[in-house]
């Protein structure tokens, strides 16, 4: 039997980032989103195999992270999971987007990247992907040591220890055609 690949989605919104994984027959172990109404769309589209995989809540909260880790443990016990293959994180982009011309100090929201890095470090997937706006790398985040760093520097200080890494801006508009109804 061919191994099914697995993934976890952080800041998953309505699950648009999960669509390609589903099309390629990956199993969604867990999907986290702050707003329950967005997770309801994922449930409607049957993203996760188990209803416990839809994890609502603030990713900065210990109880939300614990639910995520418990779901991984559930899969290890019930699905013989060894590793998570992919973690995809799509942290809020409002603080980094050039479209948000009214932004004030967005360091706290931008620092959600650090929360995702800490989760990825604990899960230790085979691959992880950060998806965001092209302006992602120069913005500031607050690292766990309370040092102000650029997003790119914070990622690289983590990445260089554990992962081979590529930091690149890819415009998907060059690769896909979005059908309009």
Short mmCIF file of C-alpha atoms in Angstrom, two decimals:
data_model
loop_
_atom_site.label_atom_id
_atom_site.label_comp_id
_atom_site.label_asym_id
_atom_site.label_seq_id
_atom_site.Cartn_x
_atom_site.Cartn_y
_atom_site.Cartn_z
CA UNK A 1 0.00 0.00 0.00
CA UNK A 2 1.30 3.43 -0.96
CA UNK A 3 2.00 5.76 1.99
CA UNK A 4 -0.42 8.67 2.24
CA UNK A 5 1.29 11.93 2.98
CA UNK A 6 0.06 14.16 5.79
CA UNK A 7 -0.08 17.86 6.48
CA UNK A 8 -1.04 20.42 9.09
CA UNK A 9 -2.31 23.87 8.20
CA UNK A 10 -1.77 26.86 10.51
CA UNK A 11 -3.75 30.12 10.04
CA UNK A 12 -5.76 28.11 7.54
CA UNK A 13 -8.66 30.50 6.95
CA UNK A 14 -11.30 28.73 4.84
CA UNK A 15 -8.80 26.09 3.70
CA UNK A 16 -7.80 27.51 0.32
CA UNK A 17 -4.14 26.63 1.03
CA UNK A 18 -5.25 23.07 1.76
CA UNK A 19 -6.91 22.62 -1.61
CA UNK A 20 -3.80 21.42 -3.47
CA UNK A 21 -2.96 18.98 -0.70
CA UNK A 22 -6.45 17.52 -0.90
CA UNK A 23 -6.19 17.30 -4.69
CA UNK A 24 -2.96 15.32 -4.25
CA UNK A 25 -4.61 12.97 -1.74
CA UNK A 26 -2.76 14.16 1.38
CA UNK A 27 -4.43 13.54 4.73
CA UNK A 28 -5.09 16.65 6.78
CA UNK A 29 -4.08 15.84 10.35
CA UNK A 30 -5.07 19.24 11.73
CA UNK A 31 -6.15 22.66 10.58
CA UNK A 32 -6.01 25.68 12.88
CA UNK A 33 -7.92 28.90 12.36
CA UNK A 34 -8.91 31.70 14.72
CA UNK A 35 -12.45 32.09 13.32
CA UNK A 36 -14.86 29.17 13.67
CA UNK A 37 -16.89 30.29 10.64
CA UNK A 38 -13.83 29.73 8.44
CA UNK A 39 -13.30 26.25 9.88
CA UNK A 40 -16.96 25.53 9.13
CA UNK A 41 -16.18 26.06 5.43
CA UNK A 42 -13.34 23.56 5.73
CA UNK A 43 -15.68 21.07 7.39
CA UNK A 44 -18.16 21.53 4.56
CA UNK A 45 -15.34 20.81 2.08
CA UNK A 46 -14.25 17.78 4.11
CA UNK A 47 -10.61 18.82 4.58
CA UNK A 48 -9.74 16.78 7.70
CA UNK A 49 -10.31 13.05 8.09
CA UNK A 50 -11.49 13.45 11.70
CA UNK A 51 -13.67 16.24 13.11
CA UNK A 52 -11.16 16.66 15.95
CA UNK A 53 -8.67 17.89 13.34
CA UNK A 54 -10.48 21.22 13.00
CA UNK A 55 -8.89 23.26 15.76
CA UNK A 56 -10.37 26.71 16.38
CA UNK A 57 -8.57 29.24 18.50
CA UNK A 58 -5.76 31.66 18.99
CA UNK A 59 -2.46 29.98 18.11
CA UNK A 60 -0.69 32.02 20.80
CA UNK A 61 -2.72 30.21 23.49
CA UNK A 62 -1.31 27.11 25.18
CA UNK A 63 -4.65 25.27 25.01
CA UNK A 64 -4.87 25.72 21.23
CA UNK A 65 -1.35 24.36 20.76
CA UNK A 66 -2.14 21.44 23.08
CA UNK A 67 -5.16 20.50 20.94
CA UNK A 68 -2.89 20.49 17.90
CA UNK A 69 -0.32 18.24 19.60
CA UNK A 70 -3.08 15.95 20.92
CA UNK A 71 -4.38 15.51 17.38
CA UNK A 72 -0.91 14.46 16.23
CA UNK A 73 -0.78 11.94 19.11
CA UNK A 74 -4.23 10.67 18.08
CA UNK A 75 -2.90 10.04 14.57
CA UNK A 76 0.21 8.31 15.91
CA UNK A 77 -2.02 5.93 17.89
CA UNK A 78 -4.87 5.41 15.41
CA UNK A 79 -3.24 5.88 12.01
CA UNK A 80 0.30 4.67 12.77
CA UNK A 81 1.67 8.10 11.95
CA UNK A 82 5.44 8.44 12.26
CA UNK A 83 6.05 11.94 10.90
CA UNK A 84 4.09 14.91 9.72
CA UNK A 85 5.13 15.39 6.12
CA UNK A 86 4.23 19.06 5.64
CA UNK A 87 3.27 22.03 7.78
CA UNK A 88 1.91 24.98 5.86
CA UNK A 89 1.61 28.31 7.65
CA UNK A 90 -0.15 31.30 6.17
CA UNK A 91 0.14 33.91 8.94
CA UNK A 92 -1.84 37.16 8.65
CA UNK A 93 -0.39 39.44 6.01
CA UNK A 94 -2.15 42.73 6.82
CA UNK A 95 0.89 44.09 8.64
CA UNK A 96 3.18 43.25 5.71
CA UNK A 97 1.00 43.97 2.72
CA UNK A 98 1.52 47.11 0.66
CA UNK A 99 -2.28 47.14 0.21
CA UNK A 100 -2.70 48.03 3.91
CA UNK A 101 -1.74 51.68 3.66
CA UNK A 102 -3.43 52.51 7.01
CA UNK A 103 -1.31 50.15 9.10
CA UNK A 104 0.11 51.32 12.37
CA UNK A 105 2.43 49.23 14.52
CA UNK A 106 1.78 45.68 13.30
CA UNK A 107 4.72 44.02 15.11
CA UNK A 108 2.42 41.94 17.36
CA UNK A 109 0.41 40.54 14.45
CA UNK A 110 3.57 40.05 12.36
CA UNK A 111 5.07 38.13 15.31
CA UNK A 112 2.53 35.33 14.78
CA UNK A 113 5.26 34.05 12.45
CA UNK A 114 7.31 33.30 15.58
CA UNK A 115 4.42 31.25 17.02
CA UNK A 116 4.35 29.19 13.83
CA UNK A 117 8.14 28.69 13.96
CA UNK A 118 7.88 27.38 17.53
CA UNK A 119 5.12 24.94 16.54
CA UNK A 120 7.08 23.78 13.51
CA UNK A 121 10.14 23.28 15.68
CA UNK A 122 8.14 21.06 18.06
CA UNK A 123 6.37 19.07 15.32
CA UNK A 124 9.54 18.75 13.21
CA UNK A 125 7.85 18.03 9.87
CA UNK A 126 9.75 16.80 6.83
CA UNK A 127 8.88 20.04 4.99
CA UNK A 128 7.33 23.32 5.95
CA UNK A 129 6.00 26.15 3.85
CA UNK A 130 5.33 29.76 4.80
CA UNK A 131 2.97 31.44 2.37
CA UNK A 132 2.60 35.19 2.49
CA UNK A 133 2.84 38.42 0.53
CA UNK A 134 6.05 39.22 -1.35
CA UNK A 135 6.88 41.91 1.24
CA UNK A 136 7.08 39.20 3.94
CA UNK A 137 10.82 39.18 4.67
CA UNK A 138 11.72 42.76 5.70
CA UNK A 139 9.07 43.18 8.40
CA UNK A 140 9.88 43.04 12.08
CA UNK A 141 8.82 40.37 14.53
CA UNK A 142 9.61 39.89 18.20
CA UNK A 143 11.62 36.71 18.75
CA UNK A 144 11.25 34.52 21.87
CA UNK A 145 14.30 36.27 23.34
CA UNK A 146 12.34 39.55 22.92
CA UNK A 147 14.76 40.73 20.27
CA UNK A 148 13.34 42.67 17.36
CA UNK A 149 14.34 40.88 14.13
CA UNK A 150 13.18 40.85 10.55
CA UNK A 151 10.87 38.01 9.58
CA UNK A 152 13.52 36.62 7.24
CA UNK A 153 16.23 36.72 9.93
CA UNK A 154 13.99 35.01 12.49
CA UNK A 155 13.14 32.28 9.99
CA UNK A 156 16.77 31.76 9.01
CA UNK A 157 18.01 31.64 12.61
CA UNK A 158 15.60 28.75 13.15
CA UNK A 159 15.91 27.17 9.73
CA UNK A 160 19.65 26.99 9.51
CA UNK A 161 19.73 24.70 12.56
CA UNK A 162 17.11 22.16 11.51
CA UNK A 163 16.32 22.44 7.81
CA UNK A 164 17.83 22.88 4.39
CA UNK A 165 16.09 26.05 3.29
CA UNK A 166 15.09 28.09 0.31
CA UNK A 167 13.68 31.58 0.73
CA UNK A 168 12.00 32.64 -2.48
CA UNK A 169 9.16 34.75 -3.77
CA UNK A 170 7.02 32.83 -6.23
CA UNK A 171 4.13 34.39 -8.08
CA UNK A 172 1.55 31.64 -8.50
CA UNK A 173 -0.20 33.75 -11.12
CA UNK A 174 2.49 32.51 -13.54
CA UNK A 175 1.62 28.86 -12.86
CA UNK A 176 -2.11 28.56 -12.41
CA UNK A 177 -5.26 29.74 -14.03
CA UNK A 178 -8.10 30.49 -11.62
CA UNK A 179 -11.49 29.66 -13.09
CA UNK A 180 -14.18 32.26 -12.57
CA UNK A 181 -17.85 31.31 -12.50
#
